[in-house]
Amino acid sequence: MSMHIRRLPHHAAIAAATTPAALLNAVYANRGVTADTEVTPGLSALEPAQQLRGLDAAVSLLEQQVRAGGHILIIGDYDADGATGSALAVRGLRALGAAQVSYLVPSRFAFGYGLTPAVVDVAAKQQPALIVTVDNGISSAAAVTRAHELGIPVLITDHHLTGRQLPDAAAIVNPNQPGCDFPSKFLSGVGVMFYLLAALRSRLRETGWFTAKRPEPNLTDFLDLVALGTVADVVPLDRNNRILVEQGLRRIRAGRACPGVLALFQIAGRDIKRANAADLGFFIAPRLNAAGRLEEMSLGVECLLTDDPARAQIFAQDLDQLNRRRHTIESEMKQQAELHLDSLNLNDATLPPAFCLYGDDWHQGVLGIIAARIRERYHRPVIAFADSGDGKIRGSGRSIDAVHLRDAVAQVAHNAPGLIEHFGGHAMAVGLTLRIEDFPRFQTLFHSAVAAQLGTTTPEPEILSDGALPPQLLTLETAELLHLAQPWGRNFPTPCFDDCFNMEQARIVGEHHLKLRVTTAAGQSIDAIGFNLAEDLPLAQGQVQLAYQLGVNDYRGVRSVQLLVQTIQSI
């Protein structure tokens, strides 16, 4: 899809830059960062944990079980944020001296999303003294009630938006719960757990828990997990999250990550010495997520828990194979969805405000990816549904910036009580369950809810550009600097530039990608690649305007700069 290119405010400073360092400063300015202290702040600059509502009560619950040797059961979500958060909780609590810590990641196929009464019944068989949720639980009032009936206290740690009713848990730590003054509302599930562990360590330190035989752990040793989960969950990279991710990446580059993370880098063919956020988001997270999508996320958690490099390699190989299967399933489902949409002959006048798609043979674990792919094509919110085998369907949705997806689904639930059995999520993603016969009604109400948010606005895809890159800075040195400069991500995007080029060569590679050779106005010839832009081949001729990121091509040990094309426009 061709996108409108909109230049950011400091594009003139980009064009005037004479050195890579000056260019980087202008890039930072385009993202609201102008002070040197904001560029590379250390862990001491993190927001203080004391502002997290419910933290003291949560710490007291954990301290009691640590001191008593009680069984603490971690119940995590089945995505990468939940897996890293679960692994962090187990590793961290054990390091702090907890004698009995185990985990449970419910199957998405057997139980659906989140803590449910059925999950509590399964957990109760392990006789926990305390249940601790990670990356879920804030919408699980019925499950917490069931735990009360069984005499099991529940500590909820989550980051998702709250519903109309909070669970009656023993404690809740969630930066997005009502009354919480914690300024960074974008912590991931693993980020919330890191804060909780740090607060627990402080309490144990103050009360004399640590001794020569029970030394105080350095929790920064686990920041590789925090970085991976934060990037994988695509939460906005505000200042607080950038600190967590940057510090985690530094430890990965130094080889100080857990064996599972190192093994995943190796199986993905990524260089840990040059690790950046894109490696985590596009190469490591998909392999970890594949376990929860196709089988059981316990495989991913075990990969992150083992201290044996050989076992970590075996786990990483299994995850890689699952990811290959996932890719095959995704391709088949995407083709089915696109054939259906193509048959509708949609145009700008008939394009609906949102899409609800359903496939009776679709795989539940890949729905979110399909929703994201269709969203990219049409720039509309998308929810994809599949049968759950019990007369119900489960959906996974992805949104655009103009539509708060969870609010739209919540509006449907409010307007039609009982229509949606269960839902949860945030602005950009949602999961839900409903009866198959209610799909048409949900689709109608969902379209109306999205249309109400959009009003008279027609969502148009656009790409934000830092401006035209000076010709003398179109170099490997600049590409390397930008590669490692910051953890780029949501709300702190990878530097993107735009300019006019003459097209020398263009061909399709790997079915979906464009391999290009272009010439700058200054006569410099440079390679470029456009991932998933094969349908734009007719545009790749003559003079074109490209929006692109700078990449590094490593071919047989020879490194060179290349353009990573984001969109092509004819001139």
Coordinates of C-alpha atoms in Angstrom, one line a residue:
M1 CA 0.0 0.0 0.0
S2 CA 1.4 3.4 -1.0
M3 CA 1.4 5.8 2.0
H4 CA 1.4 9.5 2.3
I5 CA 4.8 10.8 3.5
R6 CA 4.6 13.4 6.2
R7 CA 7.8 15.1 7.3
L8 CA 8.5 15.6 11.0
P9 CA 9.2 19.2 12.3
H10 CA 13.0 19.1 12.4
H11 CA 13.5 18.0 8.8
A12 CA 15.4 21.1 8.0
A13 CA 18.0 20.2 10.7
I14 CA 18.2 16.7 9.1
A15 CA 19.0 18.3 5.7
A16 CA 21.6 20.6 7.3
A17 CA 23.4 17.9 9.2
T18 CA 27.1 17.5 8.2
T19 CA 28.1 14.6 10.5
P20 CA 26.3 11.4 11.7
A21 CA 26.3 12.8 15.2
A22 CA 24.5 16.0 14.2
L23 CA 22.1 13.9 12.2
L24 CA 21.3 11.7 15.2
N25 CA 20.7 14.8 17.4
A26 CA 18.1 16.0 14.8
V27 CA 16.5 12.6 14.7
Y28 CA 16.2 12.7 18.5
A29 CA 14.7 16.2 18.3
N30 CA 12.0 14.8 16.0
R31 CA 11.1 12.5 18.8
G32 CA 11.0 15.1 21.5
V33 CA 14.4 14.4 22.9
T34 CA 16.6 17.4 23.1
A35 CA 18.6 17.1 26.4
D36 CA 21.7 15.0 26.6
T37 CA 20.4 13.5 29.8
E38 CA 17.4 12.2 28.0
V39 CA 19.5 10.3 25.3
T40 CA 21.2 7.7 27.4
P41 CA 19.7 7.8 30.9
G42 CA 20.7 5.0 33.3
L43 CA 18.6 2.8 35.6
S44 CA 18.6 5.5 38.2
A45 CA 16.4 7.6 35.9
L46 CA 13.6 5.0 36.0
E47 CA 10.3 6.2 37.5
P48 CA 10.1 5.4 41.2
A49 CA 8.2 2.3 42.1
Q50 CA 6.5 3.8 45.1
Q51 CA 3.9 5.4 42.8
L52 CA 2.5 2.1 41.7
R53 CA -0.8 1.6 43.4
G54 CA -1.1 -1.7 45.4
L55 CA 2.7 -2.2 45.5
D56 CA 3.1 -2.3 49.2
A57 CA 0.3 -4.9 49.6
A58 CA 1.8 -7.0 46.8
V59 CA 5.2 -6.9 48.4
S60 CA 3.8 -8.0 51.8
L61 CA 2.0 -10.9 50.2
L62 CA 5.2 -12.1 48.5
E63 CA 7.4 -11.4 51.5
Q64 CA 5.1 -13.6 53.7
Q65 CA 5.4 -16.5 51.3
V66 CA 9.2 -16.1 50.8
R67 CA 9.8 -16.2 54.6
A68 CA 7.3 -19.0 55.2
G69 CA 8.6 -21.1 52.3
G70 CA 5.1 -21.2 50.8
H71 CA 4.3 -22.3 47.3
I72 CA 4.0 -19.4 44.9
L73 CA 2.4 -20.2 41.6
I74 CA 2.9 -17.9 38.7
I75 CA 0.2 -17.9 36.1
G76 CA 1.3 -16.2 32.9
D77 CA -0.1 -15.3 29.5
Y78 CA 0.8 -17.3 26.4
D79 CA 2.5 -14.5 24.5
A80 CA 6.2 -13.4 24.6
D81 CA 5.4 -10.7 27.3
G82 CA 3.8 -13.4 29.4
A83 CA 6.5 -15.9 28.9
T84 CA 9.3 -13.4 29.7
G85 CA 7.3 -12.1 32.7
S86 CA 6.8 -15.7 34.0
A87 CA 10.4 -16.6 33.5
L88 CA 11.4 -13.3 35.3
A89 CA 9.1 -14.0 38.2
V90 CA 10.4 -17.6 38.7
R91 CA 14.0 -16.6 38.3
G92 CA 13.7 -13.4 40.4
L93 CA 11.7 -15.0 43.3
R94 CA 14.1 -17.9 43.4
A95 CA 17.1 -15.5 43.5
L96 CA 15.4 -13.6 46.3
G97 CA 15.2 -16.8 48.4
A98 CA 11.7 -18.2 47.6
A99 CA 11.8 -22.0 48.3
Q100 CA 8.8 -23.0 46.2
V101 CA 8.1 -21.2 42.9
S102 CA 6.4 -22.8 40.0
Y103 CA 4.5 -21.6 36.9
L104 CA 1.5 -22.4 34.8
V105 CA 0.8 -21.0 31.4
P106 CA -2.8 -22.0 30.4
S107 CA -3.2 -23.3 26.8
R108 CA -5.0 -20.8 24.6
F109 CA -6.8 -23.7 22.9
A110 CA -8.1 -25.3 26.1
F111 CA -8.8 -22.1 28.2
G112 CA -8.6 -19.0 26.0
Y113 CA -7.1 -15.8 27.3
G114 CA -6.4 -14.9 30.9
L115 CA -7.2 -16.3 34.3
T116 CA -10.5 -18.1 34.3
P117 CA -12.4 -20.2 36.9
A118 CA -11.3 -23.3 35.0
V119 CA -7.7 -22.2 35.2
V120 CA -8.0 -21.7 38.9
D121 CA -9.4 -25.2 39.3
V122 CA -6.3 -26.6 37.5
A123 CA -4.0 -24.4 39.6
A124 CA -5.6 -25.5 42.8
K125 CA -4.4 -29.1 42.2
Q126 CA -0.9 -27.8 42.8
Q127 CA -1.9 -26.5 46.2
P128 CA -0.4 -23.0 46.0
A129 CA -0.3 -20.7 49.0
L130 CA -0.4 -17.7 46.6
I131 CA -1.3 -17.3 42.9
V132 CA 0.5 -14.5 41.1
T133 CA -0.6 -13.5 37.7
V134 CA 1.7 -12.1 35.1
D135 CA 0.4 -10.0 32.1
N136 CA -3.2 -11.0 32.8
G137 CA -5.9 -11.1 35.5
I138 CA -7.2 -7.5 35.5
S139 CA -10.4 -8.7 33.8
S140 CA -10.7 -11.9 35.8
A141 CA -13.2 -11.1 38.5
A142 CA -15.0 -14.5 38.3
A143 CA -11.7 -16.4 38.5
V144 CA -10.6 -14.5 41.6
T145 CA -13.9 -15.2 43.2
R146 CA -13.3 -18.9 42.4
A147 CA -9.9 -18.7 44.0
H148 CA -11.5 -17.2 47.2
E149 CA -13.9 -20.1 47.3
L150 CA -10.9 -22.4 47.3
G151 CA -9.0 -20.4 49.9
I152 CA -6.2 -19.2 47.6
P153 CA -5.2 -15.5 47.7
V154 CA -4.5 -13.9 44.3
L155 CA -2.0 -11.2 43.5
I156 CA -2.6 -9.7 40.1
T157 CA 0.2 -8.1 38.1
D158 CA -1.0 -6.8 34.7
H159 CA -0.8 -3.8 32.4
H160 CA -3.9 -4.1 30.4
L161 CA -6.7 -1.6 30.7
T162 CA -9.3 -2.3 33.4
G163 CA -12.9 -3.2 32.9
R164 CA -15.9 -1.8 34.7
Q165 CA -15.3 -4.2 37.7
L166 CA -11.9 -4.8 39.3
P167 CA -11.3 -8.3 40.6
D168 CA -11.5 -8.7 44.4
A169 CA -7.8 -9.7 44.6
A170 CA -5.6 -9.6 47.6
A171 CA -3.5 -7.0 45.8
I172 CA -3.4 -5.5 42.3
V173 CA -0.3 -4.0 40.6
N174 CA -1.2 -2.4 37.3
P175 CA -0.2 1.1 36.2
N176 CA -3.5 1.4 34.4
Q177 CA -5.8 0.7 37.3
P178 CA -7.9 3.6 38.6
G179 CA -6.1 5.7 41.2
C180 CA -2.6 4.7 40.2
D181 CA -0.3 7.7 39.9
F182 CA 2.6 5.9 38.2
P183 CA 3.5 8.2 35.3
S184 CA 4.6 5.6 32.8
K185 CA 1.3 3.9 31.8
F186 CA 3.0 1.8 29.1
L187 CA 4.9 -0.7 31.2
S188 CA 4.6 -4.2 29.7
G189 CA 3.7 -7.2 31.8
V190 CA 7.3 -8.2 32.3
G191 CA 8.1 -4.5 33.2
V192 CA 5.5 -4.6 36.0
M193 CA 7.0 -7.8 37.4
F194 CA 10.5 -6.2 37.3
Y195 CA 9.2 -3.3 39.4
L196 CA 7.5 -5.7 41.8
L197 CA 10.7 -7.8 42.3
A198 CA 12.8 -4.7 42.9
A199 CA 10.4 -3.5 45.5
L200 CA 10.4 -6.9 47.2
R201 CA 14.1 -6.9 47.2
S202 CA 14.1 -3.5 49.0
R203 CA 11.7 -4.8 51.6
L204 CA 13.8 -8.0 52.2
R205 CA 16.9 -5.9 52.5
E206 CA 15.4 -3.6 55.0
T207 CA 14.2 -6.5 57.2
G208 CA 17.6 -8.3 57.2
W209 CA 16.6 -11.2 55.0
F210 CA 19.9 -11.4 53.1
T211 CA 23.0 -12.9 54.6
A212 CA 26.4 -14.2 53.5
K213 CA 24.8 -17.6 52.8
R214 CA 21.8 -15.9 51.2
P215 CA 23.3 -13.0 49.2
E216 CA 21.2 -10.2 47.7
P217 CA 20.7 -10.8 44.0
N218 CA 21.5 -8.2 41.3
L219 CA 18.1 -8.0 39.5
T220 CA 19.7 -6.2 36.5
D221 CA 20.9 -9.6 35.5
F222 CA 17.4 -10.3 34.3
L223 CA 17.0 -7.2 32.1
D224 CA 17.5 -9.2 29.0
L225 CA 14.0 -10.7 29.7
V226 CA 12.5 -7.3 30.4
A227 CA 13.9 -5.9 27.1
L228 CA 12.6 -8.9 25.1
G229 CA 9.1 -8.8 26.6
T230 CA 8.8 -5.1 26.3
V231 CA 9.7 -5.0 22.7
A232 CA 7.7 -8.1 21.8
D233 CA 4.5 -6.6 23.3
V234 CA 4.9 -3.5 21.1
V235 CA 4.1 -1.2 24.0
P236 CA 5.0 2.5 23.3
L237 CA 8.7 3.1 24.0
D238 CA 8.4 6.1 26.4
R239 CA 11.4 7.2 28.3
N240 CA 10.9 4.6 31.0
N241 CA 10.6 1.7 28.6
R242 CA 13.5 2.9 26.6
I243 CA 15.7 2.8 29.7
L244 CA 14.6 -0.8 30.4
V245 CA 15.1 -1.9 26.8
E246 CA 18.4 -0.2 26.3
Q247 CA 19.9 -1.6 29.6
G248 CA 18.7 -5.1 28.6
L249 CA 20.2 -4.8 25.1
R250 CA 23.5 -3.7 26.7
R251 CA 23.6 -6.9 28.7
I252 CA 22.7 -9.0 25.6
R253 CA 25.5 -7.4 23.6
A254 CA 27.9 -8.2 26.4
G255 CA 26.9 -11.8 26.3
R256 CA 25.3 -11.6 29.8
A257 CA 21.8 -12.8 28.7
C258 CA 20.3 -16.1 29.9
P259 CA 21.3 -19.1 27.8
G260 CA 17.8 -19.3 26.2
V261 CA 18.0 -15.7 24.8
L262 CA 21.5 -16.4 23.6
A263 CA 20.4 -19.6 21.9
L264 CA 17.5 -17.9 20.2
F265 CA 19.9 -15.2 18.8
Q266 CA 22.1 -18.0 17.5
I267 CA 19.3 -20.0 15.9
A268 CA 17.9 -16.8 14.3
G269 CA 21.4 -16.0 12.8
R270 CA 21.6 -12.7 14.7
D271 CA 24.8 -11.2 16.1
I272 CA 24.4 -10.6 19.8
K273 CA 27.3 -8.0 19.7
R274 CA 25.1 -5.8 17.5
A275 CA 21.7 -6.7 19.1
N276 CA 19.0 -4.0 18.8
A277 CA 15.3 -3.7 19.4
A278 CA 14.5 -4.9 15.8
D279 CA 16.3 -8.2 16.5
L280 CA 14.1 -8.7 19.5
G281 CA 10.9 -7.7 17.7
F282 CA 11.4 -9.4 14.4
F283 CA 13.6 -12.4 15.0
I284 CA 13.5 -13.5 18.7
A285 CA 9.9 -12.7 19.7
P286 CA 8.3 -14.5 16.8
R287 CA 10.2 -17.7 17.7
L288 CA 9.2 -17.4 21.3
N289 CA 5.6 -16.6 20.4
A290 CA 5.3 -19.6 18.1
A291 CA 5.1 -21.9 21.2
G292 CA 2.0 -20.2 22.5
R293 CA 0.5 -19.9 19.0
L294 CA 0.8 -23.5 18.0
E295 CA 1.4 -25.6 21.1
E296 CA 2.2 -24.7 24.7
M297 CA 4.1 -21.6 25.9
S298 CA 5.7 -23.7 28.6
L299 CA 8.3 -24.6 25.9
G300 CA 9.2 -20.9 25.6
V301 CA 9.3 -20.4 29.4
E302 CA 11.5 -23.5 29.8
C303 CA 13.9 -22.1 27.2
L304 CA 14.2 -18.9 29.2
L305 CA 14.5 -20.7 32.6
T306 CA 17.2 -23.2 31.8
D307 CA 20.8 -22.4 32.8
D308 CA 22.2 -25.2 30.6
P309 CA 23.4 -23.9 27.2
A310 CA 22.9 -27.3 25.6
R311 CA 19.3 -27.6 26.7
A312 CA 18.7 -24.0 25.7
Q313 CA 19.9 -24.9 22.2
I314 CA 17.5 -27.8 22.0
F315 CA 14.6 -25.5 23.1
A316 CA 15.6 -22.9 20.6
Q317 CA 15.7 -25.4 17.8
D318 CA 12.2 -26.6 18.7
L319 CA 10.9 -23.0 18.8
D320 CA 12.5 -22.3 15.4
Q321 CA 10.7 -25.3 13.9
L322 CA 7.4 -24.1 15.4
N323 CA 8.0 -20.7 13.9
R324 CA 8.5 -22.2 10.5
R325 CA 5.2 -24.1 10.9
R326 CA 3.5 -20.9 12.0
H327 CA 4.8 -19.1 8.9
T328 CA 3.3 -21.8 6.6
I329 CA -0.1 -21.7 8.4
E330 CA 0.0 -17.9 8.3
S331 CA 0.6 -17.8 4.5
E332 CA -2.4 -20.1 3.9
M333 CA -4.8 -18.2 6.1
K334 CA -3.7 -14.9 4.7
Q335 CA -4.3 -16.1 1.2
Q336 CA -7.8 -17.2 2.1
A337 CA -8.6 -13.9 3.8
E338 CA -7.3 -11.9 0.8
L339 CA -9.2 -14.0 -1.7
H340 CA -12.4 -13.3 0.2
L341 CA -11.7 -9.5 0.4
D342 CA -10.7 -9.3 -3.2
S343 CA -14.1 -10.9 -4.1
L344 CA -15.8 -7.9 -2.5
N345 CA -14.3 -5.5 -5.0
L346 CA -13.7 -2.8 -2.4
N347 CA -12.8 0.7 -3.3
D348 CA -12.3 3.9 -1.3
A349 CA -16.1 4.5 -1.4
T350 CA -17.1 1.0 -0.2
L351 CA -14.3 0.4 2.3
P352 CA -15.9 -0.4 5.7
P353 CA -14.7 1.3 8.9
A354 CA -13.4 -2.0 10.1
F355 CA -13.1 -5.7 9.2
C356 CA -14.4 -8.8 11.0
L357 CA -13.1 -12.0 9.4
Y358 CA -14.0 -15.6 10.1
G359 CA -12.5 -18.9 8.9
D360 CA -14.0 -22.1 10.1
D361 CA -10.7 -23.9 9.6
W362 CA -8.4 -21.1 10.7
H363 CA -5.8 -21.7 13.5
Q364 CA -6.5 -19.8 16.6
G365 CA -2.9 -19.1 17.3
V366 CA -2.3 -17.2 14.1
L367 CA -5.3 -14.9 14.2
G368 CA -3.5 -11.9 15.5
I369 CA -0.9 -12.1 12.8
I370 CA -3.6 -12.3 10.1
A371 CA -5.4 -9.3 11.6
A372 CA -2.2 -7.4 11.5
R373 CA -1.5 -8.3 7.8
I374 CA -5.0 -7.3 6.7
R375 CA -4.7 -4.1 8.7
E376 CA -1.5 -3.2 6.9
R377 CA -3.2 -3.7 3.5
Y378 CA -6.4 -1.7 4.2
H379 CA -5.4 0.6 7.1
R380 CA -8.5 -0.4 9.0
P381 CA -9.0 -2.2 12.4
V382 CA -9.3 -5.9 11.9
I383 CA -10.6 -8.7 14.1
A384 CA -10.0 -12.3 12.9
F385 CA -12.0 -15.1 14.3
A386 CA -11.7 -18.9 14.4
D387 CA -13.8 -21.8 15.9
S388 CA -12.9 -22.8 19.4
G389 CA -14.7 -26.1 19.1
D390 CA -17.5 -25.5 21.5
G391 CA -20.0 -23.5 19.6
K392 CA -18.0 -20.4 20.2
I393 CA -15.4 -18.4 18.3
R394 CA -12.4 -16.6 19.5
G395 CA -11.1 -13.4 17.9
S396 CA -7.9 -11.5 17.9
G397 CA -7.8 -7.9 16.7
R398 CA -5.2 -5.3 15.7
S399 CA -5.9 -1.6 15.2
I400 CA -4.7 1.6 13.7
D401 CA -3.7 4.7 15.7
A402 CA -7.0 6.4 15.0
V403 CA -9.1 3.7 16.7
H404 CA -8.8 2.6 20.4
L405 CA -9.6 -1.1 19.8
R406 CA -10.4 -2.1 23.3
D407 CA -12.7 0.8 23.8
A408 CA -14.6 -0.1 20.6
V409 CA -15.1 -3.7 21.8
A410 CA -16.1 -2.4 25.3
Q411 CA -18.7 -0.2 23.6
V412 CA -20.2 -3.2 21.9
A413 CA -20.3 -5.1 25.2
H414 CA -22.0 -2.1 26.8
N415 CA -24.6 -1.7 24.1
A416 CA -25.3 -5.5 23.9
P417 CA -24.9 -7.1 27.3
G418 CA -24.1 -10.8 27.1
L419 CA -23.1 -10.7 23.4
I420 CA -19.3 -10.9 24.2
E421 CA -18.5 -13.6 26.8
H422 CA -15.0 -12.4 27.5
F423 CA -12.6 -9.7 26.2
G424 CA -9.5 -7.8 27.1
G425 CA -6.7 -5.8 25.5
H426 CA -5.6 -2.2 24.9
A427 CA -5.6 0.5 22.2
M428 CA -3.9 -1.5 19.5
A429 CA -4.9 -5.1 20.2
V430 CA -7.8 -7.1 21.7
G431 CA -8.9 -10.7 22.3
L432 CA -12.5 -11.8 22.7
T433 CA -14.8 -14.8 22.8
L434 CA -18.4 -15.0 21.6
R435 CA -21.0 -17.5 20.3
I436 CA -20.7 -18.3 16.6
E437 CA -24.4 -17.4 15.9
D438 CA -23.7 -13.9 17.3
F439 CA -20.9 -13.1 14.8
P440 CA -23.1 -11.1 12.3
R441 CA -24.6 -9.0 15.1
F442 CA -21.1 -8.4 16.6
Q443 CA -19.8 -7.4 13.2
T444 CA -22.6 -4.8 12.8
L445 CA -22.1 -3.3 16.3
F446 CA -18.3 -3.3 16.0
H447 CA -18.4 -1.4 12.7
S448 CA -20.7 1.1 14.3
A449 CA -18.4 1.5 17.3
V450 CA -15.4 2.1 15.1
A451 CA -17.3 4.5 12.9
A452 CA -18.3 6.5 16.0
Q453 CA -14.7 6.8 17.0
L454 CA -13.6 7.9 13.5
G455 CA -16.5 10.4 13.1
T456 CA -16.0 12.2 9.8
T457 CA -12.3 11.3 9.6
T458 CA -11.2 8.9 6.9
P459 CA -8.1 7.0 8.2
E460 CA -5.4 7.4 5.6
P461 CA -2.1 5.5 5.9
E462 CA 0.9 7.7 6.3
I463 CA 4.6 7.3 7.1
L464 CA 6.5 9.8 9.2
S465 CA 9.8 10.9 7.6
D466 CA 12.7 12.7 9.4
G467 CA 13.4 14.4 6.0
A468 CA 15.9 14.2 3.2
L469 CA 19.2 12.6 4.2
P470 CA 22.2 14.6 3.1
P471 CA 24.1 12.7 0.3
Q472 CA 27.3 12.7 2.3
L473 CA 25.6 10.9 5.1
L474 CA 24.3 8.0 3.1
T475 CA 27.0 5.8 4.4
L476 CA 27.7 2.7 6.3
E477 CA 28.9 4.8 9.3
T478 CA 25.6 6.5 9.5
A479 CA 23.7 3.2 9.2
E480 CA 25.8 1.6 12.0
L481 CA 25.3 4.6 14.3
L482 CA 21.5 4.6 13.9
H483 CA 21.4 0.8 14.3
L484 CA 22.7 0.9 17.8
A485 CA 21.8 4.4 18.9
Q486 CA 18.5 3.7 20.7
P487 CA 15.9 1.1 21.1
W488 CA 13.6 2.3 18.3
G489 CA 10.0 1.1 18.4
R490 CA 6.4 2.2 18.9
N491 CA 6.1 5.9 19.5
F492 CA 9.8 6.2 19.1
P493 CA 10.1 5.1 15.5
T494 CA 13.2 3.9 13.6
P495 CA 14.7 6.9 11.7
C496 CA 13.1 7.1 8.3
F497 CA 14.1 9.4 5.4
D498 CA 12.6 10.3 2.1
D499 CA 14.1 11.6 -1.2
C500 CA 13.9 11.3 -5.0
F501 CA 15.8 8.5 -6.8
N502 CA 16.2 7.2 -10.3
M503 CA 15.3 3.5 -10.6
E504 CA 18.1 1.4 -12.2
Q505 CA 16.8 -2.1 -11.6
A506 CA 13.8 -3.7 -9.9
R507 CA 12.8 -7.3 -9.5
I508 CA 10.8 -9.5 -7.2
V509 CA 12.6 -11.8 -4.9
G510 CA 11.2 -14.4 -2.5
E511 CA 7.7 -13.9 -4.0
H512 CA 6.8 -10.9 -1.8
H513 CA 9.8 -8.6 -1.8
L514 CA 11.3 -6.0 -4.2
K515 CA 15.1 -5.9 -4.8
L516 CA 16.1 -2.5 -6.2
R517 CA 19.1 -0.6 -7.5
V518 CA 18.6 3.2 -7.4
T519 CA 20.7 6.3 -8.0
T520 CA 20.7 9.4 -5.9
A521 CA 20.6 12.9 -7.4
A522 CA 24.3 13.1 -6.6
G523 CA 25.0 10.0 -8.8
Q524 CA 25.5 7.5 -6.0
S525 CA 24.3 4.0 -6.9
I526 CA 22.9 2.0 -4.0
D527 CA 21.1 -1.2 -3.3
A528 CA 17.6 -1.2 -1.8
I529 CA 15.0 -3.8 -0.7
G530 CA 11.3 -3.4 0.0
F531 CA 9.9 -6.2 2.1
N532 CA 6.4 -7.2 1.2
L533 CA 6.3 -4.6 -1.5
A534 CA 6.2 -6.9 -4.5
E535 CA 2.8 -5.5 -5.6
D536 CA 4.4 -2.1 -6.0
L537 CA 6.7 -3.4 -8.9
P538 CA 4.8 -1.3 -11.5
L539 CA 5.7 1.8 -9.6
A540 CA 9.4 1.0 -9.6
Q541 CA 10.5 2.7 -12.8
G542 CA 11.8 6.0 -13.8
Q543 CA 12.0 8.7 -11.1
V544 CA 10.5 7.7 -7.8
Q545 CA 10.2 9.1 -4.3
L546 CA 11.2 6.6 -1.6
A547 CA 10.6 6.6 2.1
Y548 CA 13.3 4.4 3.6
Q549 CA 15.3 3.4 6.6
L550 CA 19.0 2.8 6.5
G551 CA 20.1 -0.8 6.8
V552 CA 23.3 -2.8 6.8
N553 CA 23.7 -5.6 4.3
D554 CA 26.2 -8.2 5.4
Y555 CA 27.1 -10.5 2.5
R556 CA 29.9 -13.0 3.0
G557 CA 31.5 -10.8 5.6
V558 CA 31.3 -7.6 3.5
R559 CA 29.2 -4.9 5.1
S560 CA 27.5 -2.2 3.0
V561 CA 24.7 0.3 3.5
Q562 CA 21.4 -0.4 1.8
L563 CA 18.0 1.2 1.8
L564 CA 15.1 -0.5 3.5
V565 CA 12.2 0.9 1.5
Q566 CA 9.0 1.6 3.3
T567 CA 6.9 3.0 0.4
I568 CA 7.4 3.8 -3.3
Q569 CA 5.7 6.7 -5.1
S570 CA 5.9 7.6 -8.8
I571 CA 6.9 11.1 -9.7

